[in-house]
Tab-separated table of C-alpha atoms and ligand atoms in Angstrom:
chain	number	residue	atom	x	y	z
A	1	UNK	CA	0.000	0.000	0.000
A	2	UNK	CA	1.280	3.435	-0.789
A	3	UNK	CA	0.199	6.630	0.924
A	4	UNK	CA	1.114	8.403	-2.349
A	5	UNK	CA	-1.550	6.641	-4.380
A	6	UNK	CA	-4.266	8.831	-5.831
A	7	UNK	CA	-7.845	8.295	-4.672
A	8	UNK	CA	-8.948	6.140	-7.633
A	9	UNK	CA	-6.116	3.706	-6.937
A	10	UNK	CA	-6.763	3.574	-3.200
A	11	UNK	CA	-10.460	2.843	-3.853
A	12	UNK	CA	-9.487	-0.344	-5.671
A	13	UNK	CA	-6.556	-1.533	-3.556
A	14	UNK	CA	-6.242	0.185	-0.185
A	15	UNK	CA	-6.725	-1.908	2.933
A	16	UNK	CA	-6.847	-5.285	1.123
A	17	UNK	CA	-5.888	-8.231	3.332
A	18	UNK	CA	-5.226	-11.457	1.419
A	19	UNK	CA	-5.585	-14.907	2.897
A	20	UNK	CA	-3.142	-17.742	2.179
A	21	UNK	CA	-5.095	-18.410	-1.050
A	22	UNK	CA	-4.102	-15.091	-2.605
A	23	UNK	CA	-7.623	-14.274	-3.777
A	24	UNK	CA	-7.947	-11.250	-6.117
A	25	UNK	CA	-11.344	-10.044	-4.877
A	26	UNK	CA	-11.474	-9.290	-1.164
A	27	UNK	CA	-12.757	-12.264	0.826
A	28	UNK	CA	-15.894	-12.236	2.897
A	29	UNK	CA	-14.881	-13.538	6.332
A	30	UNK	CA	-18.270	-14.696	7.572
A	31	UNK	CA	-17.059	-15.635	11.018
A	32	UNK	CA	-17.982	-14.237	14.404
A	33	UNK	CA	-14.950	-15.748	16.170
A	34	UNK	CA	-11.274	-16.538	15.693
A	35	UNK	CA	-9.114	-19.502	16.753
A	36	UNK	CA	-5.985	-18.929	18.849
A	37	UNK	CA	-2.790	-20.969	18.526
A	38	UNK	CA	-2.556	-21.516	22.268
A	39	UNK	CA	-4.106	-20.562	25.579
A	40	UNK	CA	-1.286	-18.060	26.026
A	41	UNK	CA	-2.046	-16.553	22.602
A	42	UNK	CA	-5.733	-16.153	23.548
A	43	UNK	CA	-4.780	-14.496	26.825
A	44	UNK	CA	-2.359	-12.114	25.085
A	45	UNK	CA	-4.914	-11.110	22.484
A	46	UNK	CA	-7.525	-10.315	25.141
A	47	UNK	CA	-4.994	-8.123	26.958
A	48	UNK	CA	-4.169	-6.232	23.791
A	49	UNK	CA	-5.145	-7.175	20.240
A	50	UNK	CA	-2.934	-5.810	17.453
A	51	UNK	CA	-4.501	-4.048	14.451
A	52	UNK	CA	-4.744	-7.315	12.523
A	53	UNK	CA	-5.691	-9.536	15.442
A	54	UNK	CA	-9.372	-10.221	15.944
A	55	UNK	CA	-11.364	-11.617	18.858
A	56	UNK	CA	-15.049	-11.324	18.088
A	57	UNK	CA	-16.947	-9.790	15.158
A	58	UNK	CA	-18.738	-7.235	17.355
A	59	UNK	CA	-15.258	-5.798	18.007
A	60	UNK	CA	-13.794	-6.270	14.538
A	61	UNK	CA	-13.415	-8.648	11.598
A	62	UNK	CA	-10.965	-8.761	8.656
A	63	UNK	CA	-13.578	-7.859	6.017
A	64	UNK	CA	-14.889	-5.019	8.184
A	65	UNK	CA	-11.308	-3.809	8.765
A	66	UNK	CA	-10.680	-3.723	4.997
A	67	UNK	CA	-13.756	-1.531	4.539
A	68	UNK	CA	-12.767	0.749	7.439
A	69	UNK	CA	-9.243	1.245	6.095
A	70	UNK	CA	-10.442	1.964	2.575
A	71	UNK	CA	-13.126	4.512	3.549
A	72	UNK	CA	-10.680	6.214	5.949
A	73	UNK	CA	-8.205	6.561	3.057
A	74	UNK	CA	-10.911	8.042	0.828
A	75	UNK	CA	-12.037	10.520	3.479
A	76	UNK	CA	-8.514	11.430	4.583
A	77	UNK	CA	-9.331	10.390	8.166
A	78	UNK	CA	-6.935	8.681	10.558
A	79	UNK	CA	-9.419	5.983	11.523
A	80	UNK	CA	-12.920	4.634	10.962
A	81	UNK	CA	-15.464	2.468	12.767
A	82	UNK	CA	-18.054	0.670	10.617
A	83	UNK	CA	-21.595	0.424	11.943
A	84	UNK	CA	-24.777	-1.527	11.253
A	85	UNK	CA	-26.560	1.463	9.688
A	86	UNK	CA	-26.186	5.181	9.141
A	87	UNK	CA	-28.233	5.826	12.270
A	88	UNK	CA	-25.970	3.548	14.341
A	89	UNK	CA	-23.143	5.813	13.135
A	90	UNK	CA	-24.971	9.080	13.920
A	91	UNK	CA	-26.164	7.942	17.336
A	92	UNK	CA	-22.807	6.284	18.117
A	93	UNK	CA	-20.813	9.390	17.229
A	94	UNK	CA	-23.032	11.555	19.452
A	95	UNK	CA	-23.805	9.310	22.411
A	96	UNK	CA	-20.232	8.013	22.752
A	97	UNK	CA	-18.852	11.494	23.406
A	98	UNK	CA	-21.695	13.254	25.260
A	99	UNK	CA	-22.835	13.127	28.865
A	100	UNK	CA	-25.575	14.656	31.031
A	101	UNK	CA	-25.172	18.413	31.344
A	102	UNK	CA	-23.480	18.839	27.940
A	103	UNK	CA	-24.693	21.402	25.415
A	104	UNK	CA	-25.005	20.691	21.671
A	105	UNK	CA	-25.858	23.057	18.829
A	106	UNK	CA	-27.423	21.493	15.740
A	107	UNK	CA	-28.784	22.696	12.423
A	108	UNK	CA	-32.583	22.448	12.277
A	109	UNK	CA	-32.825	20.887	8.800
A	110	UNK	CA	-32.051	17.245	9.583
A	111	UNK	CA	-32.859	13.735	8.417
A	112	UNK	CA	-35.875	12.621	10.508
A	113	UNK	CA	-34.036	10.017	12.590
A	114	UNK	CA	-31.134	12.429	13.281
A	115	UNK	CA	-33.735	14.901	14.533
A	116	UNK	CA	-35.177	12.196	16.815
A	117	UNK	CA	-31.743	11.431	18.307
A	118	UNK	CA	-31.031	15.095	19.013
A	119	UNK	CA	-34.489	16.305	19.986
A	120	UNK	CA	-35.994	13.305	21.785
A	121	UNK	CA	-33.175	10.971	22.811
A	122	UNK	CA	-30.185	13.060	23.911
A	123	UNK	CA	-32.424	15.477	25.814
A	124	UNK	CA	-33.856	12.539	27.784
A	125	UNK	CA	-30.362	11.875	29.129
A	126	UNK	CA	-29.787	15.472	30.184
A	127	UNK	CA	-28.065	16.850	27.090
A	128	UNK	CA	-29.267	20.330	26.140
A	129	UNK	CA	-29.723	20.858	22.394
A	130	UNK	CA	-30.106	24.250	20.680
A	131	UNK	CA	-31.355	24.230	17.073
A	132	UNK	CA	-30.328	26.917	14.599
A	133	UNK	CA	-30.841	27.765	10.948
A	134	UNK	CA	-27.619	26.173	9.741
A	135	UNK	CA	-27.062	28.654	6.907
A	136	UNK	CA	-27.133	31.657	9.277
A	137	UNK	CA	-23.713	32.115	10.919
A	138	UNK	CA	-25.148	34.697	13.361
A	139	UNK	CA	-27.442	32.016	14.790
A	140	UNK	CA	-24.485	29.645	15.296
A	141	UNK	CA	-22.539	32.481	16.961
A	142	UNK	CA	-25.466	33.249	19.284
A	143	UNK	CA	-26.098	29.626	20.223
A	144	UNK	CA	-22.497	28.534	20.880
A	145	UNK	CA	-21.167	29.165	24.343
A	146	UNK	CA	-17.979	28.381	26.230
A	147	UNK	CA	-18.063	24.673	26.964
A	148	UNK	CA	-20.499	23.706	24.196
A	149	UNK	CA	-19.511	20.072	23.685
A	150	UNK	CA	-20.435	19.496	20.061
A	151	UNK	CA	-22.076	20.860	16.944
A	152	UNK	CA	-23.943	18.599	14.531
A	153	UNK	CA	-25.224	19.283	11.034
A	154	UNK	CA	-25.806	17.816	7.593
A	155	UNK	CA	-23.441	19.678	5.283
A	156	UNK	CA	-26.111	19.563	2.558
A	157	UNK	CA	-29.575	19.239	4.056
A	158	UNK	CA	-32.255	16.806	2.956
A	159	UNK	CA	-34.466	17.449	0.944
A	160	UNK	CA	-34.098	21.196	0.441
A	161	UNK	CA	-30.355	21.000	-0.356
A	162	UNK	CA	-29.364	23.986	1.747
A	163	UNK	CA	-25.609	24.064	2.176
A	164	UNK	CA	-23.795	24.866	5.410
A	165	UNK	CA	-20.493	26.742	5.380
A	166	UNK	CA	-18.455	24.013	7.078
A	167	UNK	CA	-15.150	25.924	7.490
A	168	UNK	CA	-16.972	28.937	9.016
A	169	UNK	CA	-19.120	26.889	11.432
A	170	UNK	CA	-16.110	24.749	12.401
A	171	UNK	CA	-14.065	27.874	13.175
A	172	UNK	CA	-16.850	29.230	15.416
A	173	UNK	CA	-17.268	25.864	17.137
A	174	UNK	CA	-13.553	25.440	17.737
A	175	UNK	CA	-13.363	28.902	19.354
A	176	UNK	CA	-15.504	27.529	22.196
A	177	UNK	CA	-13.893	24.088	22.158
A	178	UNK	CA	-16.843	22.231	20.585
A	179	UNK	CA	-16.310	19.031	18.595
A	180	UNK	CA	-17.577	19.335	14.989
A	181	UNK	CA	-19.607	16.305	13.876
A	182	UNK	CA	-20.983	16.324	10.320
A	183	UNK	CA	-23.391	14.001	8.548
A	184	UNK	CA	-21.951	14.150	5.040
A	185	UNK	CA	-24.256	11.821	3.086
A	186	UNK	CA	-25.361	14.360	0.478
A	187	UNK	CA	-21.810	15.571	-0.144
A	188	UNK	CA	-20.662	11.943	-0.678
A	189	UNK	CA	-17.193	10.751	0.404
A	190	UNK	CA	-16.025	11.380	-3.188
A	191	UNK	CA	-16.514	15.154	-2.939
A	192	UNK	CA	-15.895	15.521	0.794
A	193	UNK	CA	-12.931	17.480	2.134
A	194	UNK	CA	-14.659	17.807	5.497
A	195	UNK	CA	-11.693	16.917	7.695
A	196	UNK	CA	-9.265	19.368	6.120
A	197	UNK	CA	-12.068	21.978	6.350
A	198	UNK	CA	-12.479	21.591	10.097
A	199	UNK	CA	-14.756	18.620	10.808
A	200	UNK	CA	-13.512	16.514	13.721
A	201	UNK	CA	-15.885	13.644	13.028
A	202	UNK	CA	-17.546	12.676	9.734
A	203	UNK	CA	-20.478	10.276	9.595
A	204	UNK	CA	-21.940	8.480	6.589
A	205	UNK	CA	-24.909	6.286	5.951
A	206	UNK	CA	-23.102	3.712	3.767
A	207	UNK	CA	-26.577	2.634	2.661
A	208	UNK	CA	-26.485	5.518	0.192
A	209	UNK	CA	-23.585	6.160	-2.245
A	210	UNK	CA	-21.092	3.745	-0.634
A	211	UNK	CA	-23.217	0.673	-1.352
A	212	UNK	CA	-24.669	2.583	-4.275
A	213	UNK	CA	-26.754	-0.339	-5.443
A	214	UNK	CA	-29.480	-0.390	-2.828
A	215	UNK	CA	-28.559	-3.699	-1.212
A	216	UNK	CA	-27.576	-3.211	2.415
A	217	UNK	CA	-27.816	-0.907	5.416
A	218	UNK	CA	-24.533	0.332	6.843
A	219	UNK	CA	-22.725	3.303	8.283
A	220	UNK	CA	-19.325	4.581	9.291
A	221	UNK	CA	-17.820	7.030	11.782
A	222	UNK	CA	-14.537	8.684	10.767
A	223	UNK	CA	-12.166	10.772	12.877
A	224	UNK	CA	-8.838	10.831	14.679
A	225	UNK	CA	-7.322	7.566	15.869
A	226	UNK	CA	-7.750	8.798	19.430
A	227	UNK	CA	-11.472	9.585	19.004
A	228	UNK	CA	-12.270	6.359	17.139
A	229	UNK	CA	-10.227	4.022	19.366
A	230	UNK	CA	-10.846	5.617	22.771
A	231	UNK	CA	-14.331	7.120	22.484
A	232	UNK	CA	-16.276	5.446	19.668
A	233	UNK	CA	-14.886	1.899	19.800
A	234	UNK	CA	-15.669	1.107	23.466
A	235	UNK	CA	-19.198	2.462	23.007
A	236	UNK	CA	-19.883	0.596	19.742
A	237	UNK	CA	-18.207	-2.627	20.942
A	238	UNK	CA	-20.328	-2.841	24.043
A	239	UNK	CA	-23.634	-1.563	22.666
A	240	UNK	CA	-23.651	-3.789	19.586
A	241	UNK	CA	-23.957	-1.550	16.519
A	242	UNK	CA	-21.237	-3.411	14.589
A	243	UNK	CA	-21.350	-3.842	10.815
A	244	UNK	CA	-21.715	-7.445	9.647
A	245	UNK	CA	-18.861	-8.882	7.538
A	246	UNK	CA	-21.362	-9.558	4.739
A	247	UNK	CA	-22.325	-5.870	4.697
A	248	UNK	CA	-18.673	-4.804	4.900
A	249	UNK	CA	-17.923	-6.906	1.816
A	250	UNK	CA	-20.774	-5.214	-0.085
A	251	UNK	CA	-19.535	-1.764	1.002
A	252	UNK	CA	-15.936	-2.616	0.110
A	253	UNK	CA	-16.971	-3.578	-3.408
A	254	UNK	CA	-19.112	-0.428	-3.516
A	255	UNK	CA	-16.050	1.693	-2.767
A	256	UNK	CA	-14.251	0.246	-5.809
A	257	UNK	CA	-16.723	1.975	-8.115
A	258	UNK	CA	-17.975	4.894	-6.029
A	259	UNK	CA	-15.948	7.597	-7.781
A	260	UNK	CA	-17.088	6.453	-11.235
A	261	UNK	CA	-20.709	6.254	-10.142
A	262	UNK	CA	-20.838	9.559	-8.281
A	263	UNK	CA	-19.124	11.378	-11.155
A	264	UNK	CA	-21.638	9.987	-13.683
A	265	UNK	CA	-24.590	10.683	-11.369
A	266	UNK	CA	-23.410	14.248	-10.764
A	267	UNK	CA	-23.043	14.897	-14.507
A	268	UNK	CA	-26.591	13.631	-15.146
A	269	UNK	CA	-27.984	15.676	-12.237
A	270	UNK	CA	-26.438	18.757	-13.810
A	271	UNK	CA	-27.901	17.860	-17.236
A	272	UNK	CA	-31.383	17.412	-15.735
A	273	UNK	CA	-31.265	20.675	-13.807
A	274	UNK	CA	-30.138	22.523	-16.951
A	275	UNK	CA	-32.954	20.945	-19.000
A	276	UNK	CA	-35.742	21.854	-16.546
A	277	UNK	CA	-34.767	25.532	-16.156
A	278	UNK	CA	-37.789	27.762	-16.743
A	279	UNK	CA	-40.260	24.874	-17.194
A	280	UNK	CA	-43.799	26.230	-16.766
A	281	UNK	CA	-44.795	23.509	-14.258
A	282	UNK	CA	-41.962	24.358	-11.861
A	283	UNK	CA	-41.981	26.876	-9.028
A	284	UNK	CA	-38.340	26.123	-8.170
A	285	UNK	CA	-35.545	23.813	-9.274
A	286	UNK	CA	-32.929	23.313	-6.565
A	287	UNK	CA	-29.423	21.986	-7.166
A	288	UNK	CA	-26.322	23.009	-5.198
A	289	UNK	CA	-24.220	22.801	-8.380
A	290	UNK	CA	-26.360	25.336	-10.283
A	291	UNK	CA	-25.245	28.999	-10.235
A	292	UNK	CA	-28.755	30.037	-9.025
A	293	UNK	CA	-28.360	28.128	-5.752
A	294	UNK	CA	-27.944	30.597	-2.849
A	295	UNK	CA	-24.852	28.766	-1.517
A	296	UNK	CA	-23.397	27.873	-4.923
A	297	UNK	CA	-20.084	29.598	-4.125
A	298	UNK	CA	-19.685	27.583	-0.922
A	299	UNK	CA	-20.484	24.339	-2.755
A	300	UNK	CA	-17.943	24.942	-5.480
A	301	UNK	CA	-15.292	26.072	-2.984
A	302	UNK	CA	-15.793	23.189	-0.554
A	303	UNK	CA	-16.896	20.278	-2.743
A	304	UNK	CA	-16.229	21.292	-6.331
A	305	UNK	CA	-19.478	19.699	-7.531
A	306	UNK	CA	-23.201	19.786	-6.817
A	307	UNK	CA	-23.766	16.138	-5.958
A	308	UNK	CA	-26.201	13.493	-7.113
A	309	UNK	CA	-29.484	14.856	-5.734
A	310	UNK	CA	-31.723	17.668	-6.934
A	311	UNK	CA	-35.164	18.848	-5.849
A	312	UNK	CA	-38.018	20.072	-8.003
A	313	UNK	CA	-40.875	22.129	-6.582
A	314	UNK	CA	-43.975	21.689	-8.717
A	315	UNK	CA	-46.068	24.849	-8.962
A	316	UNK	CA	-49.316	22.835	-8.824
A	317	UNK	CA	-48.614	21.493	-5.298
A	318	UNK	CA	-49.158	17.900	-4.195
A	319	UNK	CA	-51.527	16.998	-7.047
A	320	UNK	CA	-48.965	18.102	-9.631
A	321	UNK	CA	-46.132	16.380	-7.733
A	322	UNK	CA	-48.121	13.113	-7.717
A	323	UNK	CA	-48.918	13.450	-11.456
A	324	UNK	CA	-45.194	14.011	-12.075
A	325	UNK	CA	-44.190	10.954	-10.008
A	326	UNK	CA	-46.803	8.725	-11.609
A	327	UNK	CA	-45.748	9.777	-15.119
A	328	UNK	CA	-42.083	8.806	-14.621
A	329	UNK	CA	-41.080	5.736	-16.635
A	330	UNK	CA	-37.432	5.112	-15.662
A	331	UNK	CA	-37.103	6.959	-12.372
A	332	UNK	CA	-38.550	4.821	-9.566
A	333	UNK	CA	-40.785	6.084	-6.767
A	334	UNK	CA	-38.890	5.113	-3.624
A	335	UNK	CA	-36.903	6.729	-0.826
A	336	UNK	CA	-33.263	5.663	-1.005
A	337	UNK	CA	-30.672	7.984	-2.507
A	338	UNK	CA	-27.235	7.583	-4.038
A	339	UNK	CA	-28.462	4.416	-5.769
A	340	UNK	CA	-27.449	3.304	-9.286
A	341	UNK	CA	-31.178	3.485	-10.059
A	342	UNK	CA	-32.726	6.957	-10.236
A	343	UNK	CA	-35.263	7.467	-7.472
A	344	UNK	CA	-37.903	10.145	-6.866
A	345	UNK	CA	-39.378	10.882	-3.428
A	346	UNK	CA	-42.258	13.098	-2.272
A	347	UNK	CA	-40.917	14.135	1.163
A	348	UNK	CA	-44.097	15.823	2.435
A	349	UNK	CA	-46.130	12.595	2.279
A	350	UNK	CA	-43.369	10.040	2.972
A	351	UNK	CA	-40.001	10.719	4.650
A	352	UNK	CA	-41.193	13.926	6.343
A	353	UNK	CA	-44.869	12.965	6.715
A	354	UNK	CA	-44.834	13.108	10.512
A	355	UNK	CA	-43.553	16.678	10.758
A	356	UNK	CA	-46.348	19.161	11.533
A	357	UNK	CA	-47.205	21.461	8.606
A	358	UNK	CA	-45.630	24.551	10.165
A	359	UNK	CA	-42.295	22.740	10.587
A	360	UNK	CA	-42.454	21.417	7.033
A	361	UNK	CA	-43.046	24.976	5.851
A	362	UNK	CA	-40.166	26.305	7.959
A	363	UNK	CA	-37.847	23.726	6.381
A	364	UNK	CA	-39.076	24.503	2.845
A	365	UNK	CA	-40.780	21.119	2.423
A	366	UNK	CA	-43.661	22.310	0.282
A	367	UNK	CA	-46.506	20.092	-1.027
A	368	UNK	CA	-45.043	20.320	-4.536
A	369	UNK	CA	-41.479	19.325	-3.606
A	370	UNK	CA	-40.009	16.188	-5.203
A	371	UNK	CA	-36.493	14.958	-4.393
A	372	UNK	CA	-34.685	13.299	-7.260
A	373	UNK	CA	-31.679	11.052	-6.613
A	374	UNK	CA	-30.007	10.664	-9.988
A	375	UNK	CA	-28.701	7.215	-10.931
A	376	UNK	CA	-26.272	5.901	-13.540
A	377	UNK	CA	-28.766	5.332	-16.374
A	378	UNK	CA	-28.119	7.090	-19.700
A	379	UNK	CA	-28.232	10.868	-19.238
A	380	UNK	CA	-30.424	11.510	-22.294
A	381	UNK	CA	-32.929	8.869	-21.173
A	382	UNK	CA	-33.147	10.467	-17.733
A	383	UNK	CA	-33.585	13.986	-19.116
A	384	UNK	CA	-36.335	12.732	-21.447
A	385	UNK	CA	-38.073	10.886	-18.584
A	386	UNK	CA	-38.078	13.929	-16.293
A	387	UNK	CA	-39.121	16.352	-19.052
A	388	UNK	CA	-41.959	14.039	-20.146
A	389	UNK	CA	-43.227	13.705	-16.569
A	390	UNK	CA	-43.035	17.472	-16.057
A	391	UNK	CA	-45.125	18.010	-19.197
A	392	UNK	CA	-47.647	15.485	-17.839
A	393	UNK	CA	-47.764	17.198	-14.426
B	1	PLP	C1	-30.120	7.847	5.195
B	1	PLP	C2	-29.533	8.869	6.066
B	1	PLP	C3	-29.233	8.585	7.405
B	1	PLP	C4	-29.533	7.245	8.049
B	1	PLP	O1	-28.897	6.190	7.426
B	1	PLP	P1	-29.437	4.674	7.540
B	1	PLP	O2	-28.376	3.897	6.836
B	1	PLP	O3	-30.770	4.634	6.860
B	1	PLP	O4	-29.541	4.337	8.975
B	1	PLP	C5	-28.684	9.592	8.172
B	1	PLP	N1	-28.436	10.806	7.659
B	1	PLP	C6	-28.708	11.117	6.367
B	1	PLP	C7	-28.427	12.481	5.861
B	1	PLP	C8	-29.266	10.168	5.528
B	1	PLP	O5	-29.545	10.465	4.255
C-alpha cells in the first residue's frame, strides 16, 4: 500500500488483506470468532489485540477492517469504525462522546431520525440541544457558548439541499472548544474534504452512495485515531452496533466503483437541472451545483461539484407532484438515494410525513417538492423521462 496513491487507486486496492489463497477479490470472512494458537495466545490477544488480530466480530473482523481502512483513506481520516446502519453511526458518534449536562448546537434541517436522536433521545439523558438555521452564521454564533460540547449538522440538508459553510461553522465551534460532527451523506465521500475543512468527526450512511446499489444498510464514523479508538470503539463494541462482515464486503466492493458512479450521477444531475430551467410547471428547481443556488459559491469552494441529488418544486402542489411521479417511466418512486437506479421521493407525504405542517413549511418542504436522486442510467434517457413527466404534471 502506498500513501502516495491517488484516490482512484486507493479505492481499488487500499486496505486489502489477502488470505493464504491469494484471492484477487477481497474475501468475505463470515465468522464471528477466531481460533488462537494456544491458551497463552488467547490471553495475550484479550490483553491487547494488534490491528490485525481479531477476537469477536462485534469488536472487529478482517472484512470489516478492509472496509474501514479503505473509507478512511478516501475521506482522509486517521481511523474509521463501521456500523450496522447510518443511524448507528450518527447515534454512536453523538452518544459516545456526550454526557448529562453537555450542550449541543445542531442545524434544524435534519434527516428525521437524526432529529429524533437530538431532539428526543439526547435530551432525555440530560443533554441540552439548541437548534439553529444552519445557513445563518449569526445564529451559530449566538447559540455557541464556552463549553459547548459538540455541533452537529448535515453539510447539505435533505431534501431542500441547503448548504452549510463548514469551514466557518467549524471555526466558530472550535473557538468555544466544541467538537464538529458532520453528517456528510449528500456531499458523498467522493466530494468531501470535510476533515481538512475543520470537521472533527464525519459520519456516513453507507446505505447511500457507498453501497450505491441499494442492497444493504450500513454506516461509518470517521475521525482521529484517538477519538475512534478511545471514544467510539468502546461504546460501539459494548452496545452492539457493529457492521456485519457480509455488509462490509458489499460496502468494500461499492467503494471500488464509487468515484465512477458519483461522477456519472453528478453529470446527469447537472444535465437534468439545466434541462428543466424555466419549465412552466416548476416553481423552483434546486441543485447546489447550479449557479442560481444561494450557496453555490460555498459548494464549489468546498466540494467542487453539486452532488447526485436535486429537488423540483412543482407549482401545482401535491396533485402536480403526484402526477409528475406517476408519469415517470425510468425513475422509480422510492426513498433511497445515491443508488445506481434513479429514485424520486415526495418528502411531504413520505419521509417527512410526521412533521407538523408549520415545521415542514419552515424547512421549505412544500406540497409540490419532489427529491430526485439521480442514478447511472443514460443521461439523455433520464432527461427525457423527467421532461416528459413534467409536461404530464
Ligand atoms: C439515510 C440517512 C441517514 C440514516 O442512514 P441509515 O443507513 O438509513 O440508517 C442519516 N443521515 C442522512 C443524511 C441520511 O440520508
